[in-house]
Short mmCIF file of C-alpha atoms in Angstrom, two decimals:
data_model
loop_
_atom_site.label_atom_id
_atom_site.label_comp_id
_atom_site.label_asym_id
_atom_site.label_seq_id
_atom_site.Cartn_x
_atom_site.Cartn_y
_atom_site.Cartn_z
CA MET A 26 21.78 -20.29 -128.36
CA THR A 27 24.66 -21.99 -130.26
CA GLY A 28 25.59 -21.12 -133.78
CA THR A 29 28.03 -21.20 -136.64
CA ASP A 30 29.60 -18.92 -139.18
CA PHE A 31 29.26 -19.42 -142.93
CA THR A 32 32.71 -17.99 -143.52
CA ARG A 33 34.51 -21.33 -143.48
CA THR A 34 38.21 -21.41 -144.30
CA GLU A 35 39.80 -23.94 -146.57
CA PRO A 36 40.19 -27.31 -144.81
CA THR A 37 43.45 -27.64 -142.93
CA ARG A 38 44.63 -30.64 -141.05
CA THR A 39 44.87 -29.93 -137.34
CA PRO A 40 48.49 -30.42 -136.26
CA PRO A 41 49.29 -32.67 -133.34
CA ALA A 42 49.32 -31.00 -129.96
CA THR A 43 53.11 -31.40 -129.75
CA ALA A 44 53.81 -29.92 -133.17
CA PRO A 45 54.27 -26.19 -133.74
CA SER A 46 51.40 -24.62 -135.63
CA THR A 47 52.09 -22.99 -138.98
CA THR A 48 48.99 -20.80 -138.69
CA ALA A 49 49.66 -17.07 -138.64
CA PRO A 50 49.35 -15.59 -135.15
CA SER A 51 46.42 -13.44 -134.15
CA THR A 52 46.41 -9.78 -135.06
CA ALA A 53 45.90 -8.90 -131.38
CA ALA A 54 48.81 -7.16 -129.70
CA PRO A 55 51.09 -9.58 -127.85
CA SER A 56 50.63 -7.72 -124.57
CA THR A 57 46.87 -8.34 -124.61
CA ALA A 58 46.81 -11.89 -125.94
CA PHE A 59 46.37 -15.09 -124.01
CA ALA A 60 49.46 -17.23 -124.43
CA THR A 61 49.18 -20.98 -124.82
CA GLY A 62 52.17 -22.93 -126.07
CA ASN A 63 53.89 -21.03 -128.87
CA ARG A 64 50.74 -19.26 -130.10
CA LYS A 65 48.35 -16.77 -128.58
CA LEU A 66 44.63 -16.27 -128.37
CA PRO A 67 43.32 -12.70 -128.90
CA LEU A 68 41.75 -12.56 -125.45
CA PRO A 69 40.23 -9.02 -125.62
CA ALA A 70 38.47 -9.90 -128.88
CA LEU A 71 37.27 -13.28 -127.58
CA LEU A 72 35.99 -11.71 -124.36
CA ALA A 73 34.05 -9.19 -126.43
CA LEU A 74 32.47 -12.10 -128.30
CA ALA A 75 31.76 -13.82 -124.96
CA THR A 76 30.00 -10.64 -123.83
CA ALA A 77 27.93 -10.70 -127.02
CA VAL A 78 26.99 -14.30 -126.21
CA PHE A 79 26.11 -13.14 -122.68
CA VAL A 80 23.80 -10.43 -124.08
CA THR A 81 22.02 -12.82 -126.43
CA SER A 82 21.61 -15.52 -123.76
CA LEU A 83 20.46 -13.16 -121.03
CA THR A 84 18.03 -11.32 -123.30
CA GLU A 85 16.48 -14.68 -124.15
CA THR A 86 16.16 -16.01 -120.60
CA LEU A 87 15.74 -12.85 -118.50
CA PRO A 88 11.91 -13.08 -118.39
CA ALA A 89 12.19 -16.46 -116.61
CA GLY A 90 13.09 -14.73 -113.33
CA LEU A 91 10.76 -11.75 -113.84
CA LEU A 92 7.61 -13.53 -114.96
CA PRO A 93 5.27 -12.66 -112.04
CA ALA A 94 6.19 -8.95 -112.06
CA MET A 95 5.99 -8.66 -115.85
CA SER A 96 2.63 -10.40 -115.80
CA ARG A 97 1.19 -7.92 -113.29
CA ASP A 98 2.44 -4.81 -115.11
CA LEU A 99 1.45 -5.98 -118.59
CA GLY A 100 -2.00 -7.08 -117.43
CA VAL A 101 -1.82 -10.66 -118.72
CA GLY A 102 -1.49 -14.08 -117.11
CA GLU A 103 1.85 -15.74 -116.38
CA SER A 104 1.31 -18.36 -119.08
CA ALA A 105 0.87 -15.53 -121.63
CA THR A 106 3.89 -13.63 -120.28
CA GLY A 107 5.95 -16.80 -120.66
CA GLN A 108 5.38 -16.49 -124.39
CA THR A 109 7.83 -13.56 -124.39
CA VAL A 110 10.46 -16.31 -124.39
CA THR A 111 8.54 -18.23 -127.04
CA VAL A 112 8.23 -15.33 -129.47
CA TYR A 113 11.95 -14.58 -129.09
CA ALA A 114 12.74 -18.16 -130.04
CA ILE A 115 10.29 -18.01 -132.95
CA GLY A 116 12.04 -14.90 -134.26
CA THR A 117 15.36 -16.76 -134.20
CA ALA A 118 14.00 -20.01 -135.63
CA LEU A 119 12.26 -18.31 -138.55
CA THR A 120 15.14 -16.06 -139.55
CA ALA A 121 18.43 -17.73 -138.58
CA ILE A 122 18.92 -19.70 -141.80
CA PRO A 123 17.52 -17.20 -144.36
CA LEU A 124 19.20 -14.16 -142.79
CA THR A 125 22.48 -16.04 -142.40
CA ALA A 126 22.35 -16.98 -146.09
CA ALA A 127 21.38 -13.44 -147.11
CA THR A 128 24.23 -11.86 -145.14
CA ALA A 129 26.88 -14.50 -145.83
CA GLY A 130 28.87 -11.99 -147.90
CA TRP A 131 28.85 -9.26 -145.24
CA ARG A 132 31.97 -8.40 -143.29
CA ARG A 133 31.73 -10.21 -139.96
CA LYS A 134 32.30 -7.15 -137.75
CA ARG A 135 29.62 -5.13 -139.50
CA LEU A 136 27.15 -8.00 -139.14
CA LEU A 137 27.91 -8.53 -135.44
CA MET A 138 27.49 -4.83 -134.64
CA THR A 139 24.19 -4.76 -136.55
CA ALA A 140 22.91 -7.69 -134.50
CA MET A 141 24.02 -6.11 -131.21
CA ALA A 142 22.35 -2.81 -132.13
CA GLY A 143 19.16 -4.78 -132.68
CA PHE A 144 19.39 -6.07 -129.11
CA GLY A 145 19.82 -2.55 -127.80
CA VAL A 146 16.68 -1.33 -129.55
CA ALA A 147 14.60 -4.40 -128.61
CA ASN A 148 15.53 -4.34 -124.92
CA THR A 149 14.82 -0.61 -124.70
CA VAL A 150 11.36 -1.03 -126.20
CA THR A 151 10.69 -4.01 -123.89
CA ALA A 152 11.61 -1.93 -120.86
CA LEU A 153 9.47 1.07 -121.85
CA SER A 154 6.45 -0.78 -123.23
CA THR A 155 3.24 -0.91 -121.19
CA HIS A 156 1.32 -2.85 -123.86
CA PHE A 157 1.69 -6.61 -124.17
CA PRO A 158 1.44 -6.69 -128.03
CA LEU A 159 4.27 -4.12 -128.34
CA THR A 160 6.36 -6.11 -125.87
CA MET A 161 5.86 -9.21 -127.99
CA VAL A 162 6.96 -7.33 -131.13
CA ALA A 163 10.10 -6.14 -129.35
CA ARG A 164 10.88 -9.65 -128.20
CA PHE A 165 10.44 -10.97 -131.74
CA VAL A 166 12.91 -8.33 -133.00
CA ALA A 167 15.36 -9.44 -130.30
CA GLY A 168 14.97 -13.00 -131.57
CA VAL A 169 15.76 -11.89 -135.12
CA ALA A 170 18.92 -10.18 -133.84
CA ALA A 171 19.79 -13.41 -132.04
CA GLY A 172 19.41 -15.34 -135.28
CA LEU A 173 22.09 -13.15 -136.84
CA ALA A 174 24.35 -13.25 -133.79
CA TRP A 175 24.22 -16.98 -133.11
CA ALA A 176 24.87 -17.74 -136.77
CA LEU A 177 28.28 -16.09 -136.65
CA LEU A 178 29.66 -15.99 -133.08
CA ALA A 179 31.18 -19.48 -132.82
CA GLY A 180 32.64 -19.31 -136.32
CA TYR A 181 33.96 -15.81 -135.72
CA ALA A 182 35.77 -16.98 -132.58
CA ARG A 183 37.17 -19.95 -134.50
CA ARG A 184 38.62 -17.74 -137.22
CA LEU A 185 40.37 -15.43 -134.76
CA ALA A 186 42.49 -18.28 -133.34
CA PRO A 187 45.33 -20.49 -134.57
CA VAL A 188 44.08 -23.84 -135.83
CA HIS A 189 45.20 -25.85 -132.80
CA LEU A 190 43.51 -23.39 -130.41
CA GLN A 191 40.21 -22.96 -132.23
CA GLY A 192 38.31 -25.21 -129.81
CA ARG A 193 39.59 -23.20 -126.86
CA ALA A 194 38.63 -19.95 -128.59
CA ILE A 195 35.07 -21.21 -129.07
CA ALA A 196 34.95 -22.30 -125.41
CA ILE A 197 35.97 -18.80 -124.28
CA ALA A 198 33.33 -17.17 -126.48
CA MET A 199 30.63 -19.60 -125.40
CA ALA A 200 31.41 -18.97 -121.72
CA GLY A 201 28.92 -16.11 -122.00
CA ILE A 202 26.10 -18.68 -121.75
CA PRO A 203 26.80 -20.00 -118.23
CA VAL A 204 27.78 -16.53 -117.04
CA ALA A 205 24.37 -15.29 -118.18
CA LEU A 206 22.72 -18.17 -116.32
CA SER A 207 24.86 -17.93 -113.18
CA LEU A 208 25.08 -14.16 -112.79
CA GLY A 209 22.86 -12.43 -115.32
CA VAL A 210 19.47 -14.02 -114.63
CA PRO A 211 19.84 -13.93 -110.82
CA ALA A 212 21.05 -10.30 -111.00
CA GLY A 213 18.14 -9.38 -113.27
CA THR A 214 15.73 -11.14 -110.91
CA PHE A 215 17.20 -9.24 -107.96
CA LEU A 216 16.85 -5.92 -109.83
CA GLY A 217 13.26 -6.80 -110.65
CA LYS A 218 12.55 -7.29 -106.94
CA ALA A 219 14.61 -4.38 -105.61
CA VAL A 220 13.50 -1.79 -108.18
CA ASN A 221 11.39 -3.07 -111.08
CA TRP A 222 11.74 -5.44 -114.00
CA GLN A 223 12.06 -2.58 -116.49
CA ILE A 224 15.43 -1.61 -114.97
CA ALA A 225 16.74 -5.10 -115.72
CA PHE A 226 16.02 -4.66 -119.44
CA LEU A 227 17.38 -1.09 -119.49
CA SER A 228 20.58 -2.41 -117.92
CA MET A 229 20.89 -4.73 -120.91
CA THR A 230 20.68 -1.70 -123.21
CA VAL A 231 23.47 0.08 -121.32
CA LEU A 232 25.64 -3.05 -121.51
CA THR A 233 24.98 -3.37 -125.24
CA VAL A 234 26.01 0.24 -125.94
CA GLY A 235 29.30 -0.36 -124.13
CA LEU A 236 29.78 -3.64 -126.00
CA LEU A 237 29.41 -1.92 -129.38
CA GLY A 238 32.36 0.31 -128.50
CA TRP A 239 34.35 -2.70 -127.31
CA ILE A 240 33.71 -4.61 -130.53
CA ALA A 241 34.68 -1.59 -132.63
CA ALA A 242 37.97 -1.20 -130.75
CA ALA A 243 39.09 -4.75 -130.02
CA VAL A 244 37.61 -7.26 -132.48
CA PRO A 245 39.47 -7.77 -135.78
CA ASP A 246 37.26 -7.83 -138.85
CA GLN A 247 36.85 -10.91 -141.03
CA PRO A 248 35.49 -11.16 -144.57
CA GLY A 249 32.25 -12.85 -145.51
CA LEU A 250 31.96 -15.82 -147.84
CA ARG A 251 32.43 -15.48 -151.57
CA GLN A 252 29.37 -15.81 -153.77
CA GLY A 253 29.05 -19.39 -154.96
CA ALA A 254 31.02 -20.82 -152.04
CA ARG A 255 28.04 -21.10 -149.68
CA PRO A 256 27.23 -24.68 -148.70
CA PRO A 257 23.77 -26.10 -149.47
CA MET A 258 21.81 -26.39 -146.25
CA LEU A 259 19.95 -29.68 -146.75
CA ARG A 260 23.03 -31.70 -147.71
CA ALA A 261 23.89 -32.02 -144.03
CA LEU A 262 20.75 -34.07 -143.37
CA ARG A 263 22.16 -36.84 -145.56
CA VAL A 264 25.36 -37.06 -143.50
CA PRO A 265 25.26 -39.99 -141.04
CA GLY A 266 25.32 -38.69 -137.50
CA VAL A 267 23.76 -35.30 -138.17
CA PRO A 268 20.08 -36.35 -137.79
CA PRO A 269 20.66 -37.98 -134.36
CA VAL A 270 22.49 -34.88 -133.08
CA LEU A 271 19.71 -32.61 -134.33
CA PHE A 272 17.05 -34.84 -132.74
CA VAL A 273 18.83 -34.82 -129.38
CA THR A 274 19.19 -31.05 -129.61
CA LEU A 275 15.50 -30.55 -130.34
CA VAL A 276 14.18 -32.78 -127.55
CA PHE A 277 16.80 -31.97 -124.90
CA VAL A 278 16.29 -28.21 -125.32
CA LEU A 279 12.51 -28.70 -125.32
CA ALA A 280 12.73 -30.56 -122.00
CA HIS A 281 14.92 -27.88 -120.43
CA THR A 282 12.79 -24.99 -121.66
CA VAL A 283 9.47 -26.36 -120.41
CA LEU A 284 10.78 -26.04 -116.84
CA TYR A 285 13.22 -23.12 -117.13
CA THR A 286 10.78 -20.68 -118.74
CA PHE A 287 8.34 -21.11 -115.85
CA VAL A 288 10.85 -21.73 -113.07
CA ALA A 289 9.63 -18.67 -111.12
CA THR A 290 6.06 -19.94 -111.37
CA PHE A 291 7.13 -23.45 -110.32
CA LEU A 292 8.96 -22.05 -107.29
CA ASP A 293 5.90 -20.01 -106.38
CA GLY A 294 3.89 -23.21 -106.42
CA VAL A 295 6.23 -24.94 -103.94
CA GLY A 296 6.40 -21.96 -101.60
CA MET A 297 9.83 -20.68 -102.70
CA GLY A 298 8.79 -17.70 -104.83
CA ASN A 299 10.88 -15.31 -102.70
CA SER A 300 14.01 -17.39 -103.35
CA THR A 301 13.89 -17.39 -107.16
CA ASP A 302 17.07 -15.31 -107.49
CA LEU A 303 19.01 -17.59 -105.12
CA VAL A 304 17.75 -20.73 -106.81
CA LEU A 305 18.80 -19.36 -110.20
CA LEU A 306 22.17 -18.42 -108.74
CA ALA A 307 22.70 -22.02 -107.61
CA PHE A 308 21.67 -23.25 -111.06
CA GLY A 309 24.03 -20.84 -112.78
CA ALA A 310 27.00 -21.57 -110.53
CA ALA A 311 26.58 -25.27 -111.28
CA SER A 312 26.37 -24.40 -114.99
CA LEU A 313 29.72 -22.63 -114.77
CA ALA A 314 31.26 -25.72 -113.21
CA SER A 315 29.68 -27.82 -115.95
CA ILE A 316 31.19 -25.84 -118.80
CA TRP A 317 34.61 -26.04 -117.15
CA ILE A 318 34.33 -29.82 -116.82
CA VAL A 319 33.08 -30.19 -120.40
CA GLY A 320 35.86 -27.95 -121.73
CA ALA A 321 38.47 -30.08 -119.98
CA LEU A 322 37.12 -33.48 -121.07
CA ILE A 323 35.23 -33.00 -124.33
CA ASN A 324 38.09 -33.95 -126.65
CA ARG A 325 38.06 -37.56 -125.42
CA HIS A 326 34.70 -38.05 -123.71
CA LEU A 327 32.00 -36.27 -125.71
CA ARG A 328 29.67 -39.30 -125.71
CA ALA A 329 30.04 -40.00 -121.98
CA LEU A 330 29.58 -36.33 -121.12
CA THR A 331 26.38 -36.15 -123.19
CA VAL A 332 24.95 -39.23 -121.47
CA ALA A 333 25.93 -37.78 -118.09
CA ALA A 334 24.29 -34.44 -118.95
CA ALA A 335 20.96 -36.09 -119.75
CA LEU A 336 21.12 -38.29 -116.64
CA LEU A 337 21.87 -35.33 -114.36
CA VAL A 338 18.96 -33.31 -115.72
CA ALA A 339 16.71 -36.37 -115.38
CA ALA A 340 17.81 -36.85 -111.77
CA ALA A 341 17.09 -33.19 -111.06
CA ALA A 342 13.62 -33.49 -112.58
CA ALA A 343 12.90 -36.59 -110.50
CA VAL A 344 13.81 -34.77 -107.28
CA LEU A 345 11.68 -31.77 -108.23
CA ALA A 346 8.78 -34.04 -109.14
CA LEU A 347 8.85 -36.09 -105.95
CA LEU A 348 10.60 -34.05 -103.24
CA SER A 349 10.04 -30.36 -104.00
CA ASP A 350 8.44 -29.76 -100.59
CA SER A 351 11.96 -29.59 -99.15
CA PRO A 352 13.84 -26.33 -99.99
CA ALA A 353 17.19 -28.05 -99.41
CA LEU A 354 16.33 -30.73 -101.96
CA VAL A 355 15.12 -28.10 -104.43
CA TYR A 356 18.54 -26.44 -104.22
CA ALA A 357 20.20 -29.84 -104.65
CA ALA A 358 18.02 -30.54 -107.67
CA VAL A 359 18.77 -27.25 -109.44
CA THR A 360 22.48 -27.85 -108.79
CA LEU A 361 22.21 -31.20 -110.59
CA TRP A 362 20.22 -29.47 -113.32
CA GLY A 363 22.94 -26.86 -113.81
CA LEU A 364 25.68 -29.50 -113.84
CA GLY A 365 23.81 -31.36 -116.56
CA TRP A 366 22.72 -28.40 -118.64
CA GLY A 367 25.64 -25.93 -118.46
CA GLY A 368 27.88 -27.81 -120.89
CA ALA A 369 25.07 -28.96 -123.18
CA PRO A 370 25.48 -26.16 -125.77
CA THR A 371 29.18 -26.96 -126.13
CA LEU A 372 28.52 -30.71 -126.33
CA LEU A 373 25.79 -30.45 -128.95
CA GLN A 374 27.61 -27.86 -131.07
CA THR A 375 30.77 -29.96 -131.04
CA ALA A 376 28.81 -33.10 -131.90
CA ALA A 377 27.15 -31.31 -134.82
CA GLY A 378 30.48 -30.04 -136.12
CA ASP A 379 32.13 -33.45 -135.82
CA ALA A 380 29.23 -35.29 -137.45
CA GLY A 381 28.80 -32.74 -140.24
CA GLY A 382 32.36 -32.88 -141.54
CA GLU A 383 32.48 -30.76 -144.69
CA SER A 384 28.84 -29.81 -144.06
CA ALA A 385 29.52 -28.72 -140.48
CA ASP A 386 28.44 -25.12 -141.08
CA ALA A 387 25.09 -26.20 -142.49
CA ALA A 388 24.62 -28.73 -139.69
CA GLN A 389 25.24 -26.09 -137.04
CA ALA A 390 22.93 -23.58 -138.74
CA MET A 391 20.21 -26.23 -138.53
CA LEU A 392 21.13 -26.78 -134.89
CA VAL A 393 20.55 -23.06 -134.21
CA THR A 394 17.15 -23.24 -135.87
CA LEU A 395 16.05 -26.41 -134.09
CA TRP A 396 17.36 -25.06 -130.77
CA ASN A 397 15.05 -22.11 -131.07
CA VAL A 398 12.16 -24.17 -132.37
CA ALA A 399 12.56 -26.16 -129.15
CA MET A 400 12.71 -22.95 -127.09
CA ALA A 401 9.48 -21.78 -128.69
CA GLY A 402 7.88 -25.19 -128.28
CA GLY A 403 8.92 -25.35 -124.65
CA GLY A 404 7.34 -21.99 -123.91
CA ILE A 405 4.10 -22.96 -125.64
CA ALA A 406 3.97 -26.42 -124.05
CA GLY A 407 4.78 -24.99 -120.62
CA GLY A 408 2.01 -22.42 -120.92
CA ILE A 409 -0.51 -25.10 -121.90
CA LEU A 410 0.60 -27.39 -119.07
CA LEU A 411 0.40 -24.53 -116.58
CA ASP A 412 -3.18 -23.72 -117.57
CA LEU A 413 -4.37 -27.33 -117.76
CA VAL A 414 -2.61 -29.22 -114.97
CA GLY A 415 -0.44 -26.73 -113.07
CA SER A 416 3.26 -26.12 -112.54
CA ARG A 417 3.86 -29.46 -110.78
CA SER A 418 3.61 -31.14 -114.18
CA PHE A 419 6.83 -29.53 -115.47
CA PRO A 420 9.39 -31.93 -113.91
CA TRP A 421 7.38 -34.97 -115.01
CA THR A 422 7.36 -33.61 -118.56
CA VAL A 423 11.14 -33.20 -118.45
CA LEU A 424 11.55 -36.82 -117.35
CA LEU A 425 9.31 -38.07 -120.15
CA LEU A 426 11.17 -36.12 -122.83
CA LEU A 427 14.60 -37.24 -121.66
CA ILE A 428 13.83 -40.92 -122.31
CA PRO A 429 14.22 -40.64 -126.13
CA VAL A 430 17.20 -38.29 -125.66
CA LEU A 431 19.10 -40.95 -123.74
CA ALA A 432 18.00 -43.67 -126.15
CA VAL A 433 19.35 -41.83 -129.20
CA VAL A 434 22.65 -40.82 -127.56
CA VAL A 435 23.26 -44.42 -126.45
CA THR A 436 22.39 -45.99 -129.82
CA ALA A 437 24.17 -43.41 -132.04
CA ARG A 438 27.58 -44.78 -131.09
CA THR A 439 28.89 -45.08 -134.67
CA HIS A 440 27.80 -41.68 -135.98
CA GLY A 441 26.57 -38.70 -134.00
CA PHE A 442 27.87 -39.61 -130.54
CA PRO A 443 30.70 -42.05 -131.27
CA ALA A 444 32.50 -43.89 -128.51
CA ARG A 445 35.79 -42.47 -129.76
CA ARG A 446 35.78 -38.90 -131.00
CA THR A 447 37.80 -37.96 -134.08
CA ALA A 448 38.48 -34.23 -134.10
CA PRO A 449 37.28 -32.60 -137.32
CA THR A 450 39.40 -30.61 -139.71
CA SER A 451 39.32 -26.86 -139.32
#
């Protein structure tokens, strides 16, 4: 999901909000830029990046709403079909760091278009495949493309904006995540019911082809990193604050994925299988609200927002564990879940960047890898739980995993999740 770009500019002190920025304005035409203060954000370019984020997020999570139909057509059980999410995450986890290092010198636009083309090919093969092994190969390729994309999108957005608006630029680009959750997955689930699940994946291919043209026309290019200027990856682990952020990322994402990957199966088990698209719509709408709240408050309240996120997801899991026989309470629970989860990528990426300091790029590359290790682990663990004890075990597992998450966020008040956030240099 979240990522960073290894093309880091020379450190520059962020000017106060009341001071005029000396950063050169964006290359976007003034008529198409988003004005804030005396500087402008290149909105068409940032929206193209947000659409790329949307494609990567939706490709990753789309099977969650289509699991029963995919299982029937591919001739395997739902626990096996759930591994289409796992193998995607494995592809990202295995390749994000080495491919990012190998392509650090590439022009950013060329690299982004290569990654998006990979999504187009992978989603087409997924849609047309009638053989489970071929589907798994296609999903692995999509995960590799995601490793490239996530490793550059946030940093690319940052470099397109003036220094004092870089956080807002990243927020615009990352808005593709909640949009994918709130609109993409429910729409894909609806298509799967109304027509078939293959059309949902082919629609992703059509969107990707259009996006490639948009990127070519609207996104300014940026250079890669000079040879010898690439930061060592493991140095970040020695920076106080980075290990706690990475631990919280790993376990929080694992908890979320155990339930989200098999949400259609869980809803089937509580008699709401026909409402999967509506339930996911409620989750996604709450996620949109969450990212808006986080974007407005993160500069001063990162620690409190992270604690609140974990508590909201825990409350949702408790309701699903104890009161899932009531459809109204299921909707209430997924709304709490979305409110807790929607802003989590922004919170964790910001925490990693703040904690990492000069090693922020390396810290965020590790975050991408651990995020996808957790996605893979969640799919595997969810499949095992489904086979051994059934879908009712998922919310209880989420509750159990969130205990150490809350403990680490609360105790890492000096480094990692400090009570008072100090904005990092650019």
